[in-house]
mmCIF file of C-alpha atoms and ligand atoms in Angstrom:
data_model
loop_
_atom_site.group_PDB
_atom_site.id
_atom_site.type_symbol
_atom_site.label_atom_id
_atom_site.label_comp_id
_atom_site.label_asym_id
_atom_site.label_seq_id
_atom_site.Cartn_x
_atom_site.Cartn_y
_atom_site.Cartn_z
ATOM 1 C CA MET I 1 -3.150 25.574 38.811
ATOM 2 C CA HIS I 2 -3.096 22.401 36.365
ATOM 3 C CA THR I 3 -6.040 20.108 35.577
ATOM 4 C CA LEU I 4 -6.210 17.014 34.158
ATOM 5 C CA GLN I 5 -7.986 18.836 31.438
ATOM 6 C CA ASP I 6 -4.346 20.035 30.791
ATOM 7 C CA LEU I 7 -3.248 16.756 29.528
ATOM 8 C CA ALA I 8 -3.666 16.331 25.917
ATOM 9 C CA GLU I 9 -6.076 13.946 24.094
ATOM 10 C CA ARG I 10 -4.152 11.243 22.317
ATOM 11 C CA ILE I 11 -2.623 10.281 25.771
ATOM 12 C CA SER I 12 -6.231 9.697 26.847
ATOM 13 C CA THR I 13 -6.553 6.954 23.920
ATOM 14 C CA ILE I 14 -4.054 4.429 25.674
ATOM 15 C CA SER I 15 -4.122 3.072 28.955
ATOM 16 C CA VAL I 16 -1.302 1.289 31.020
ATOM 17 C CA SER I 17 -0.420 -2.390 30.109
ATOM 18 C CA SER I 18 -2.389 -4.622 31.764
ATOM 19 C CA THR I 19 0.306 -7.264 32.096
ATOM 20 C CA MET I 20 2.188 -4.370 34.679
ATOM 21 C CA ALA I 21 -0.588 -3.807 36.356
ATOM 22 C CA VAL I 22 -0.651 -7.384 37.363
ATOM 23 C CA ALA I 23 2.868 -7.386 38.101
ATOM 24 C CA ALA I 24 2.817 -4.196 40.578
ATOM 25 C CA GLU I 25 -0.018 -5.852 42.075
ATOM 26 C CA ALA I 26 1.709 -9.435 42.723
ATOM 27 C CA ASP I 27 4.924 -6.692 43.889
ATOM 28 C CA ARG I 28 3.269 -5.072 46.302
ATOM 29 C CA LEU I 29 1.706 -8.764 47.947
ATOM 30 C CA ARG I 30 5.261 -10.177 47.812
ATOM 31 C CA ARG I 31 6.763 -7.064 49.505
ATOM 32 C CA GLY I 32 3.987 -7.460 52.375
ATOM 33 C CA GLY I 33 5.358 -11.131 53.184
ATOM 34 C CA ALA I 34 3.332 -12.875 50.316
ATOM 35 C CA ASP I 35 4.282 -16.232 49.200
ATOM 36 C CA ILE I 36 3.658 -15.037 45.478
ATOM 37 C CA VAL I 37 4.228 -17.483 42.559
ATOM 38 C CA ASP I 38 4.289 -15.286 39.560
ATOM 39 C CA PHE I 39 3.406 -16.255 36.567
ATOM 40 C CA SER I 40 2.274 -13.102 35.162
ATOM 41 C CA ALA I 41 5.899 -11.897 33.601
ATOM 42 C CA GLY I 42 6.339 -12.394 29.992
ATOM 43 C CA GLU I 43 10.457 -12.763 30.405
ATOM 44 C CA PRO I 44 12.431 -16.007 30.549
ATOM 45 C CA ASP I 45 13.806 -16.350 33.437
ATOM 46 C CA PHE I 46 17.375 -17.987 32.006
ATOM 47 C CA ALA I 47 20.667 -15.114 32.635
ATOM 48 C CA THR I 48 21.755 -13.862 29.515
ATOM 49 C CA PRO I 49 24.427 -16.159 28.099
ATOM 50 C CA ASP I 50 27.747 -15.352 29.288
ATOM 51 C CA ASN I 51 29.083 -14.452 25.718
ATOM 52 C CA ILE I 52 26.902 -11.840 24.917
ATOM 53 C CA LYS I 53 27.510 -10.361 28.709
ATOM 54 C CA ARG I 54 31.647 -10.179 28.198
ATOM 55 C CA ALA I 55 31.335 -8.426 24.907
ATOM 56 C CA ALA I 56 29.065 -5.818 26.424
ATOM 57 C CA PHE I 57 32.475 -5.405 29.581
ATOM 58 C CA ASP I 58 34.408 -5.634 26.459
ATOM 59 C CA ALA I 59 32.358 -2.266 25.123
ATOM 60 C CA ILE I 60 32.270 -0.605 28.905
ATOM 61 C CA ASN I 61 36.265 -1.459 28.624
ATOM 62 C CA GLN I 62 37.286 0.007 25.322
ATOM 63 C CA ASN I 63 35.304 3.109 26.174
ATOM 64 C CA PHE I 64 32.563 2.103 23.537
ATOM 65 C CA THR I 65 30.198 4.308 25.855
ATOM 66 C CA LYS I 66 29.064 7.278 23.502
ATOM 67 C CA TYR I 67 26.216 8.519 21.148
ATOM 68 C CA THR I 68 26.040 6.209 17.951
ATOM 69 C CA ASN I 69 24.010 6.704 14.583
ATOM 70 C CA SER I 70 20.304 7.368 15.798
ATOM 71 C CA GLY I 71 19.339 4.170 14.129
ATOM 72 C CA GLY I 72 22.322 2.267 15.419
ATOM 73 C CA VAL I 73 25.821 1.039 14.371
ATOM 74 C CA LEU I 74 26.415 -0.530 10.846
ATOM 75 C CA GLU I 75 28.122 -3.643 12.285
ATOM 76 C CA LEU I 76 24.910 -4.687 14.491
ATOM 77 C CA LYS I 77 22.454 -3.393 11.573
ATOM 78 C CA GLN I 78 24.996 -6.121 9.399
ATOM 79 C CA ALA I 79 23.930 -8.493 12.073
ATOM 80 C CA ILE I 80 21.017 -8.285 12.149
ATOM 81 C CA CYS I 81 20.719 -8.286 8.290
ATOM 82 C CA GLU I 82 22.624 -11.708 8.295
ATOM 83 C CA ARG I 83 20.718 -13.410 10.825
ATOM 84 C CA HIS I 84 17.472 -13.117 8.993
ATOM 85 C CA LYS I 85 18.904 -14.444 5.835
ATOM 86 C CA LYS I 86 20.480 -17.484 7.839
ATOM 87 C CA ASP I 87 17.264 -18.085 9.675
ATOM 88 C CA TYR I 88 14.564 -17.552 6.669
ATOM 89 C CA GLY I 89 15.945 -16.623 3.701
ATOM 90 C CA THR I 90 15.693 -12.948 3.038
ATOM 91 C CA ASN I 91 18.157 -10.472 1.488
ATOM 92 C CA TYR I 92 17.827 -7.636 3.884
ATOM 93 C CA VAL I 93 20.559 -4.833 3.744
ATOM 94 C CA PRO I 94 21.549 -2.256 6.775
ATOM 95 C CA LYS I 95 19.385 0.631 4.896
ATOM 96 C CA GLU I 96 16.148 -1.566 4.940
ATOM 97 C CA CYS I 97 17.257 -1.680 9.097
ATOM 98 C CA ILE I 98 17.049 0.110 12.019
ATOM 99 C CA VAL I 99 17.712 -0.869 15.719
ATOM 100 C CA THR I 100 15.270 0.301 18.796
ATOM 101 C CA VAL I 101 15.421 0.273 22.223
ATOM 102 C CA GLY I 102 13.299 -2.964 22.323
ATOM 103 C CA GLY I 103 10.962 -4.784 19.956
ATOM 104 C CA LYS I 104 8.103 -2.685 21.328
ATOM 105 C CA HIS I 105 9.403 0.854 20.689
ATOM 106 C CA ALA I 106 9.878 -0.909 16.728
ATOM 107 C CA ILE I 107 6.226 -1.231 17.201
ATOM 108 C CA PHE I 108 5.223 1.626 18.727
ATOM 109 C CA GLU I 109 7.589 3.629 15.505
ATOM 110 C CA LEU I 110 6.300 1.526 13.396
ATOM 111 C CA MET I 111 2.970 2.238 14.138
ATOM 112 C CA GLN I 112 3.397 5.785 13.677
ATOM 113 C CA ALA I 113 5.301 6.240 10.775
ATOM 114 C CA LEU I 114 2.724 4.174 8.692
ATOM 115 C CA VAL I 115 -0.886 4.570 10.133
ATOM 116 C CA GLU I 116 -3.067 7.539 10.611
ATOM 117 C CA PRO I 117 -6.700 8.889 11.066
ATOM 118 C CA GLY I 118 -8.726 7.192 9.344
ATOM 119 C CA ASP I 119 -7.041 3.923 8.887
ATOM 120 C CA GLU I 120 -8.235 0.486 9.736
ATOM 121 C CA VAL I 121 -6.096 -1.775 11.349
ATOM 122 C CA ILE I 122 -6.496 -5.798 11.778
ATOM 123 C CA ILE I 123 -5.627 -7.140 14.520
ATOM 124 C CA PRO I 124 -6.195 -11.098 15.430
ATOM 125 C CA VAL I 125 -7.858 -11.547 18.914
ATOM 126 C CA PRO I 126 -6.553 -12.837 21.223
ATOM 127 C CA TYR I 127 -3.917 -9.773 20.637
ATOM 128 C CA TRP I 128 -0.191 -8.694 22.620
ATOM 129 C CA VAL I 129 -1.777 -6.123 24.411
ATOM 130 C CA THR I 130 -0.093 -3.834 23.464
ATOM 131 C CA TYR I 131 -1.164 -3.701 19.410
ATOM 132 C CA LYS I 132 -4.616 -1.633 20.367
ATOM 133 C CA ASP I 133 -2.666 1.188 22.422
ATOM 134 C CA VAL I 134 -0.111 1.828 20.020
ATOM 135 C CA VAL I 135 -3.202 1.875 17.356
ATOM 136 C CA ASN I 136 -4.999 4.268 18.788
ATOM 137 C CA TYR I 137 -2.235 6.416 19.631
ATOM 138 C CA ALA I 138 -1.635 6.436 16.077
ATOM 139 C CA GLY I 139 -5.328 8.091 15.596
ATOM 140 C CA ALA I 140 -6.401 4.828 12.946
ATOM 141 C CA SER I 141 -8.574 2.033 14.384
ATOM 142 C CA CYS I 142 -8.533 -1.359 15.394
ATOM 143 C CA VAL I 143 -10.796 -4.310 13.820
ATOM 144 C CA PHE I 144 -10.098 -7.306 15.862
ATOM 145 C CA VAL I 145 -10.876 -10.739 14.302
ATOM 146 C CA ASP I 146 -11.849 -13.458 15.937
ATOM 147 C CA THR I 147 -9.981 -17.020 16.147
ATOM 148 C CA ASP I 148 -11.273 -19.890 17.678
ATOM 149 C CA GLU I 149 -9.891 -21.861 20.744
ATOM 150 C CA ASN I 150 -11.171 -24.831 19.815
ATOM 151 C CA GLU I 151 -9.137 -24.415 16.934
ATOM 152 C CA GLY I 152 -5.836 -23.391 19.005
ATOM 153 C CA PHE I 153 -6.533 -19.807 18.227
ATOM 154 C CA VAL I 154 -4.889 -20.300 14.780
ATOM 155 C CA LEU I 155 -5.633 -17.344 12.284
ATOM 156 C CA ARG I 156 -7.204 -18.189 8.865
ATOM 157 C CA ALA I 157 -6.887 -15.770 5.368
ATOM 158 C CA SER I 158 -10.672 -16.293 5.167
ATOM 159 C CA MET I 159 -11.096 -14.578 8.657
ATOM 160 C CA VAL I 160 -8.790 -11.797 7.480
ATOM 161 C CA GLU I 161 -10.457 -11.027 3.780
ATOM 162 C CA LYS I 162 -13.893 -10.789 5.669
ATOM 163 C CA HIS I 163 -12.360 -7.903 7.406
ATOM 164 C CA VAL I 164 -10.849 -5.676 4.651
ATOM 165 C CA THR I 165 -12.158 -2.723 3.440
ATOM 166 C CA PRO I 166 -10.898 0.210 1.225
ATOM 167 C CA LYS I 167 -9.492 1.701 4.665
ATOM 168 C CA THR I 168 -7.370 -1.343 5.709
ATOM 169 C CA LYS I 169 -3.541 0.105 5.999
ATOM 170 C CA LEU I 170 -1.823 -2.785 7.965
ATOM 171 C CA VAL I 171 -2.559 -6.214 9.296
ATOM 172 C CA ILE I 172 -0.975 -7.343 12.396
ATOM 173 C CA ILE I 173 0.688 -11.176 12.857
ATOM 174 C CA ASN I 174 1.780 -12.568 15.542
ATOM 175 C CA SER I 175 2.803 -15.637 15.449
ATOM 176 C CA PRO I 176 3.760 -17.781 17.520
ATOM 177 C CA SER I 177 1.396 -15.693 19.707
ATOM 178 C CA ASN I 178 1.371 -14.475 22.903
ATOM 179 C CA PRO I 179 -1.035 -15.051 24.580
ATOM 180 C CA SER I 180 -2.062 -17.815 22.751
ATOM 181 C CA GLY I 181 1.402 -19.816 21.835
ATOM 182 C CA ALA I 182 -0.656 -20.277 18.520
ATOM 183 C CA VAL I 183 1.614 -20.716 15.653
ATOM 184 C CA PHE I 184 -0.119 -19.644 12.688
ATOM 185 C CA ALA I 185 0.041 -22.444 9.137
ATOM 186 C CA ARG I 186 2.317 -20.951 6.281
ATOM 187 C CA ALA I 187 -0.017 -21.482 3.671
ATOM 188 C CA GLU I 188 -2.736 -19.333 5.404
ATOM 189 C CA LEU I 189 0.374 -16.209 5.692
ATOM 190 C CA GLU I 190 1.019 -17.184 2.018
ATOM 191 C CA LYS I 191 -2.875 -16.444 1.243
ATOM 192 C CA ILE I 192 -2.785 -13.248 3.569
ATOM 193 C CA ALA I 193 0.678 -12.215 1.826
ATOM 194 C CA GLN I 194 -0.821 -11.583 -1.399
ATOM 195 C CA LEU I 195 -4.331 -10.528 -0.103
ATOM 196 C CA ALA I 196 -1.742 -7.606 1.197
ATOM 197 C CA LYS I 197 -0.203 -7.833 -2.796
ATOM 198 C CA ASP I 198 -3.469 -7.270 -4.167
ATOM 199 C CA ARG I 199 -5.314 -5.103 -1.972
ATOM 200 C CA GLY I 200 -2.724 -3.109 -1.187
ATOM 201 C CA PHE I 201 -2.022 -2.568 2.684
ATOM 202 C CA TRP I 202 0.287 -3.401 5.035
ATOM 203 C CA ILE I 203 1.356 -6.717 6.832
ATOM 204 C CA MET I 204 3.520 -6.042 10.295
ATOM 205 C CA THR I 205 4.572 -9.252 11.429
ATOM 206 C CA ASP I 206 5.914 -9.526 15.320
ATOM 207 C CA GLU I 207 8.561 -12.417 15.292
ATOM 208 C CA CYS I 208 9.076 -11.651 19.144
ATOM 209 C CA TYR I 209 9.195 -15.433 19.536
ATOM 210 C CA HIS I 210 9.879 -16.822 15.989
ATOM 211 C CA ARG I 211 12.596 -18.420 17.483
ATOM 212 C CA PHE I 212 10.534 -20.176 20.320
ATOM 213 C CA LEU I 213 8.895 -22.794 17.677
ATOM 214 C CA TYR I 214 8.411 -26.233 18.910
ATOM 215 C CA SER I 215 7.583 -28.145 15.844
ATOM 216 C CA GLY I 216 7.698 -27.327 12.525
ATOM 217 C CA GLU I 217 10.217 -24.842 10.018
ATOM 218 C CA PRO I 218 10.836 -20.913 10.978
ATOM 219 C CA TYR I 219 8.809 -19.324 8.469
ATOM 220 C CA SER I 220 8.840 -15.114 7.850
ATOM 221 C CA MET I 221 6.094 -13.905 5.689
ATOM 222 C CA ALA I 222 8.868 -11.654 3.980
ATOM 223 C CA THR I 223 10.351 -14.608 2.119
ATOM 224 C CA TYR I 224 6.659 -14.426 0.210
ATOM 225 C CA PRO I 225 7.378 -13.784 -3.386
ATOM 226 C CA GLY I 226 6.900 -10.021 -4.548
ATOM 227 C CA ILE I 227 5.906 -8.873 -0.474
ATOM 228 C CA LYS I 228 8.595 -6.626 0.421
ATOM 229 C CA ASP I 229 6.760 -3.245 -0.388
ATOM 230 C CA ASN I 230 4.323 -4.491 1.604
ATOM 231 C CA ILE I 231 5.757 -5.584 4.623
ATOM 232 C CA VAL I 232 7.642 -4.725 7.661
ATOM 233 C CA ILE I 233 9.254 -6.706 10.498
ATOM 234 C CA ALA I 234 9.056 -6.113 13.721
ATOM 235 C CA GLY I 235 12.303 -8.198 15.858
ATOM 236 C CA THR I 236 13.739 -8.158 19.361
ATOM 237 C CA LEU I 237 16.358 -9.803 20.945
ATOM 238 C CA SER I 238 14.768 -9.693 24.570
ATOM 239 C CA LYS I 239 13.355 -13.259 24.688
ATOM 240 C CA THR I 240 15.609 -14.853 22.488
ATOM 241 C CA TYR I 241 18.636 -14.148 24.133
ATOM 242 C CA ALA I 242 17.274 -13.542 27.347
ATOM 243 C CA MET I 243 18.664 -10.407 27.239
ATOM 244 C CA THR I 244 14.748 -8.293 28.514
ATOM 245 C CA GLY I 245 16.523 -5.238 30.099
ATOM 246 C CA TRP I 246 19.488 -4.609 27.679
ATOM 247 C CA ARG I 247 16.362 -3.545 25.069
ATOM 248 C CA ILE I 248 17.203 -3.935 21.674
ATOM 249 C CA GLY I 249 14.892 -4.405 19.116
ATOM 250 C CA PHE I 250 14.786 -4.071 15.477
ATOM 251 C CA ALA I 251 12.522 -3.492 12.099
ATOM 252 C CA LEU I 252 13.130 -4.219 8.866
ATOM 253 C CA GLY I 253 11.102 -3.020 6.110
ATOM 254 C CA PRO I 254 11.274 -0.489 2.872
ATOM 255 C CA SER I 255 14.164 1.966 3.412
ATOM 256 C CA GLN I 256 11.418 4.787 2.841
ATOM 257 C CA VAL I 257 9.618 3.599 6.061
ATOM 258 C CA ILE I 258 13.276 3.100 7.836
ATOM 259 C CA ASP I 259 14.086 6.465 7.142
ATOM 260 C CA GLY I 260 10.715 7.784 8.497
ATOM 261 C CA ILE I 261 11.246 6.113 11.607
ATOM 262 C CA ASN I 262 15.047 7.556 12.088
ATOM 263 C CA LYS I 263 13.275 10.753 11.897
ATOM 264 C CA LEU I 264 10.759 10.024 14.897
ATOM 265 C CA GLN I 265 14.045 8.049 16.545
ATOM 266 C CA SER I 266 16.197 10.874 15.942
ATOM 267 C CA HIS I 267 14.393 13.279 17.702
ATOM 268 C CA SER I 268 13.193 10.687 20.669
ATOM 269 C CA THR I 269 15.852 8.093 22.154
ATOM 270 C CA SER I 270 18.561 8.890 19.950
ATOM 271 C CA ASN I 271 20.438 5.535 19.788
ATOM 272 C CA PRO I 272 19.555 2.334 21.669
ATOM 273 C CA THR I 273 22.420 1.743 24.487
ATOM 274 C CA SER I 274 26.081 1.487 22.919
ATOM 275 C CA ILE I 275 27.323 -0.916 25.040
ATOM 276 C CA ALA I 276 23.809 -2.860 24.981
ATOM 277 C CA GLN I 277 24.553 -2.522 20.855
ATOM 278 C CA LYS I 278 27.714 -4.455 20.999
ATOM 279 C CA ALA I 279 26.637 -7.463 23.171
ATOM 280 C CA ALA I 280 23.492 -7.876 20.362
ATOM 281 C CA ILE I 281 26.008 -8.179 17.867
ATOM 282 C CA GLU I 282 28.037 -11.369 19.455
ATOM 283 C CA ALA I 283 24.080 -12.076 20.344
ATOM 284 C CA LEU I 284 23.269 -12.542 17.075
ATOM 285 C CA SER I 285 26.880 -13.269 15.117
ATOM 286 C CA GLY I 286 28.048 -15.678 17.789
ATOM 287 C CA PRO I 287 27.169 -19.139 19.321
ATOM 288 C CA GLN I 288 23.389 -20.049 19.232
ATOM 289 C CA ASP I 289 22.958 -22.780 21.357
ATOM 290 C CA SER I 290 21.505 -20.685 24.474
ATOM 291 C CA VAL I 291 18.298 -20.593 22.069
ATOM 292 C CA ASP I 292 18.671 -24.400 21.682
ATOM 293 C CA ALA I 293 18.950 -25.176 25.421
ATOM 294 C CA MET I 294 15.965 -22.634 26.307
ATOM 295 C CA LEU I 295 13.748 -23.653 23.933
ATOM 296 C CA ALA I 296 14.232 -27.613 25.408
ATOM 297 C CA GLU I 297 13.716 -26.458 28.654
ATOM 298 C CA TYR I 298 10.481 -24.642 27.490
ATOM 299 C CA ARG I 299 9.117 -27.673 25.585
ATOM 300 C CA LYS I 300 9.323 -29.741 28.831
ATOM 301 C CA ARG I 301 7.770 -27.107 30.818
ATOM 302 C CA ARG I 302 4.901 -26.642 28.085
ATOM 303 C CA ASP I 303 4.012 -30.807 28.371
ATOM 304 C CA PHE I 304 3.887 -30.210 31.934
ATOM 305 C CA VAL I 305 1.838 -27.356 32.158
ATOM 306 C CA VAL I 306 -0.644 -28.424 29.432
ATOM 307 C CA ALA I 307 -0.871 -31.908 31.063
ATOM 308 C CA ARG I 308 -1.290 -30.446 34.187
ATOM 309 C CA LEU I 309 -3.875 -27.942 33.395
ATOM 310 C CA ARG I 310 -5.788 -30.831 31.849
ATOM 311 C CA GLN I 311 -6.162 -32.358 35.204
ATOM 312 C CA ILE I 312 -8.404 -29.662 36.769
ATOM 313 C CA PRO I 313 -12.070 -30.050 36.052
ATOM 314 C CA GLY I 314 -13.825 -27.866 33.941
ATOM 315 C CA VAL I 315 -10.212 -26.331 32.524
ATOM 316 C CA LYS I 316 -10.213 -26.243 28.593
ATOM 317 C CA ALA I 317 -5.867 -25.852 28.132
ATOM 318 C CA HIS I 318 -5.224 -25.932 23.931
ATOM 319 C CA GLU I 319 -1.386 -27.040 23.138
ATOM 320 C CA PRO I 320 1.085 -24.050 22.331
ATOM 321 C CA GLN I 321 3.174 -24.180 19.427
ATOM 322 C CA GLY I 322 5.356 -21.898 20.296
ATOM 323 C CA ALA I 323 6.623 -18.790 22.802
ATOM 324 C CA PHE I 324 6.254 -19.586 26.444
ATOM 325 C CA TYR I 325 2.560 -19.254 27.712
ATOM 326 C CA ALA I 326 -0.431 -21.651 27.782
ATOM 327 C CA TYR I 327 -3.961 -19.783 27.523
ATOM 328 C CA PRO I 328 -6.304 -22.022 28.739
ATOM 329 C CA ASN I 329 -10.329 -21.349 29.436
ATOM 330 C CA VAL I 330 -11.001 -20.723 33.072
ATOM 331 C CA SER I 331 -14.653 -20.302 33.097
ATOM 332 C CA ALA I 332 -15.195 -23.637 34.451
ATOM 333 C CA ALA I 333 -14.614 -21.721 37.866
ATOM 334 C CA PHE I 334 -16.438 -18.720 37.179
ATOM 335 C CA THR I 335 -19.227 -18.882 40.366
ATOM 336 C CA GLY I 336 -19.437 -17.707 43.447
ATOM 337 C CA GLY I 337 -18.868 -13.765 42.209
ATOM 338 C CA ILE I 338 -16.777 -14.343 39.790
ATOM 339 C CA THR I 339 -17.701 -13.681 36.370
ATOM 340 C CA THR I 340 -15.108 -12.101 34.377
ATOM 341 C CA SER I 341 -11.634 -13.549 33.978
ATOM 342 C CA LEU I 342 -10.174 -10.035 35.550
ATOM 343 C CA GLN I 343 -12.345 -11.226 38.937
ATOM 344 C CA PHE I 344 -10.524 -14.545 38.273
ATOM 345 C CA ALA I 345 -7.052 -13.677 38.172
ATOM 346 C CA GLU I 346 -7.910 -10.882 41.083
ATOM 347 C CA LYS I 347 -9.443 -13.581 43.395
ATOM 348 C CA LEU I 348 -6.599 -16.266 42.575
ATOM 349 C CA LEU I 349 -4.115 -13.414 43.395
ATOM 350 C CA ALA I 350 -5.600 -12.646 46.633
ATOM 351 C CA GLU I 351 -6.323 -15.891 48.320
ATOM 352 C CA GLU I 352 -4.123 -18.270 46.438
ATOM 353 C CA TYR I 353 -1.191 -15.854 45.789
ATOM 354 C CA VAL I 354 -0.817 -17.301 42.140
ATOM 355 C CA ALA I 355 -0.527 -13.997 39.670
ATOM 356 C CA VAL I 356 -1.787 -14.959 35.858
ATOM 357 C CA VAL I 357 -3.059 -12.532 33.177
ATOM 358 C CA PRO I 358 -6.337 -11.946 33.299
ATOM 359 C CA GLY I 359 -7.629 -12.660 29.368
ATOM 360 C CA GLU I 360 -9.675 -9.261 29.276
ATOM 361 C CA ALA I 361 -5.898 -7.748 28.545
ATOM 362 C CA PHE I 362 -5.998 -9.767 25.436
ATOM 363 C CA GLY I 363 -9.248 -9.419 24.542
ATOM 364 C CA THR I 364 -11.005 -12.503 25.265
ATOM 365 C CA GLN I 365 -13.462 -13.019 28.731
ATOM 366 C CA GLN I 366 -12.726 -16.767 29.531
ATOM 367 C CA HIS I 367 -9.175 -16.814 29.578
ATOM 368 C CA VAL I 368 -5.854 -16.317 31.493
ATOM 369 C CA ARG I 369 -2.855 -16.295 30.605
ATOM 370 C CA ILE I 370 -0.086 -18.723 32.123
ATOM 371 C CA SER I 371 3.835 -17.884 31.875
ATOM 372 C CA TYR I 372 5.904 -20.994 31.650
ATOM 373 C CA ALA I 373 8.898 -19.215 31.472
ATOM 374 C CA THR I 374 9.554 -19.681 35.146
ATOM 375 C CA SER I 375 10.722 -22.984 36.932
ATOM 376 C CA MET I 376 9.489 -26.263 37.067
ATOM 377 C CA HIS I 377 9.191 -25.811 41.079
ATOM 378 C CA GLU I 378 7.184 -22.592 40.487
ATOM 379 C CA LEU I 379 5.161 -24.244 38.189
ATOM 380 C CA GLU I 380 4.140 -26.957 40.349
ATOM 381 C CA ARG I 381 3.470 -25.092 43.359
ATOM 382 C CA GLY I 382 1.537 -22.488 41.536
ATOM 383 C CA LEU I 383 -0.344 -24.869 39.220
ATOM 384 C CA ASP I 384 -1.496 -26.981 42.072
ATOM 385 C CA ARG I 385 -2.362 -23.664 44.195
ATOM 386 C CA MET I 386 -5.350 -22.943 40.638
ATOM 387 C CA HIS I 387 -6.181 -26.600 40.836
ATOM 388 C CA LYS I 388 -7.571 -26.042 44.279
ATOM 389 C CA PHE I 389 -9.111 -22.838 43.640
ATOM 390 C CA ILE I 390 -10.487 -23.724 41.082
ATOM 391 C CA ALA I 391 -11.934 -26.988 42.325
ATOM 392 C CA ALA I 392 -13.427 -25.334 45.129
ATOM 393 C CA ARG I 393 -15.120 -22.540 43.310
ATOM 394 C CA GLN I 394 -16.784 -25.922 41.084
ATOM 395 C CA SER I 395 -17.628 -27.721 44.176
ATOM 396 C CA CYS I 396 -19.839 -24.456 46.139
ATOM 397 C CA GLY I 397 -20.978 -23.999 42.592
ATOM 398 C CA ARG I 398 -22.815 -27.335 42.297
ATOM 399 C CA GLY I 399 -24.030 -26.690 45.779
ATOM 400 C CA ALA I 400 -25.045 -23.482 44.564
HETATM 401 C C1 PLP X 1 4.107 -10.028 21.407
HETATM 402 C C2 PLP X 1 5.303 -9.433 21.709
HETATM 403 N N1 PLP X 1 6.108 -8.449 20.586
HETATM 404 C C3 PLP X 1 6.892 -7.805 21.089
HETATM 405 C C4 PLP X 1 7.416 -7.954 22.006
HETATM 406 C C5 PLP X 1 8.345 -6.757 22.506
HETATM 407 O O1 PLP X 1 9.312 -6.852 23.916
HETATM 408 P P1 PLP X 1 10.449 -5.985 23.567
HETATM 409 O O2 PLP X 1 9.868 -4.605 24.253
HETATM 410 O O3 PLP X 1 11.144 -6.049 25.599
HETATM 411 O O4 PLP X 1 11.892 -6.149 22.878
HETATM 412 C C6 PLP X 1 6.662 -8.571 23.350
HETATM 413 C C7 PLP X 1 6.923 -8.442 25.077
HETATM 414 O O5 PLP X 1 6.291 -9.421 25.663
HETATM 415 C C8 PLP X 1 5.779 -9.228 22.996
HETATM 416 O O6 PLP X 1 4.950 -10.322 24.194
#
């Protein structure tokens, strides 16, 4: 008979993604007949564009259905490098690129290839859930750097610098940020790049939401002069082309790092799905107007969500500058048995059937994440319910 002690210790260093836990509970209630408004999903509500779908059908019809190189086909690596060059002016070549099974896979593998026990990894707060788990799984320590919600959660180089030690191995940059939608100033990112060069640490820039920017010019830290030996990029087609289920991501970085990841991938997933690779080539090299159309729609929703949240008494909501998440402070509703955003989210789901992700998942205690990658109709319904829920708690709090 096996006992729980038989599990490898490293598996206890990680936990199930809490964003998935909320979605699972919402799903359970929905199956029981509840009319759920779901703001928890971090994925576009748009369909994958037709030209991309057609490329996948063609791949199947042409029997492109076998193993490929474990790191992806050359044509796709070229398309990734070309797209990155067009969008940001970088000069990566295929040997500095690997195709992965989604962006999360690229991040996991990069962490396995670069960090180890004794290393410190700097993570700005609020952070995307997965970062701390993949750092822990690699045996390194997380060093969390707080940002200020009154400044819209932006990261400044001075905040990073304060936490750099001789053990600092890597700094994670995610701008636009999940969950806050913050976009870090280019000047600050340049200072962080210079710091990485001076102090000899890696930067991992997670460019998941790079194409969803509401103002300013697109910028990749990989263009900073002389940074190429200190930077790795994790990218994904999931959000940009509404392809979450296709599982295509990539990493760009020095060829030695890419070779290291390729070893790992060759013994774990092998190649990303051949058919999805063909679709990804079309996504990256074909017309880009679907991305602009999605961005325009997200902007409309962002404006609506922020305005609507600000109408709720006591709720503080900064304006996201990218991605598709709002991250309001809901502590005004911490009354009548609610003292954390986790309890807030649980009660909001149980009483009003609105699913949001509690801030604890992202390292803060007073916020919840609302994904506005859902229709205006759902946003209206859900925010009306949230308004009612918070207003009711405030009036009972005043009476208490
Ligand atoms: C910040 C961030 N990075 C990376 C990913 C990975 O996306 P995927 O694995 O679907 O490509 C996500 C997905 O939610 C994300 O929010």
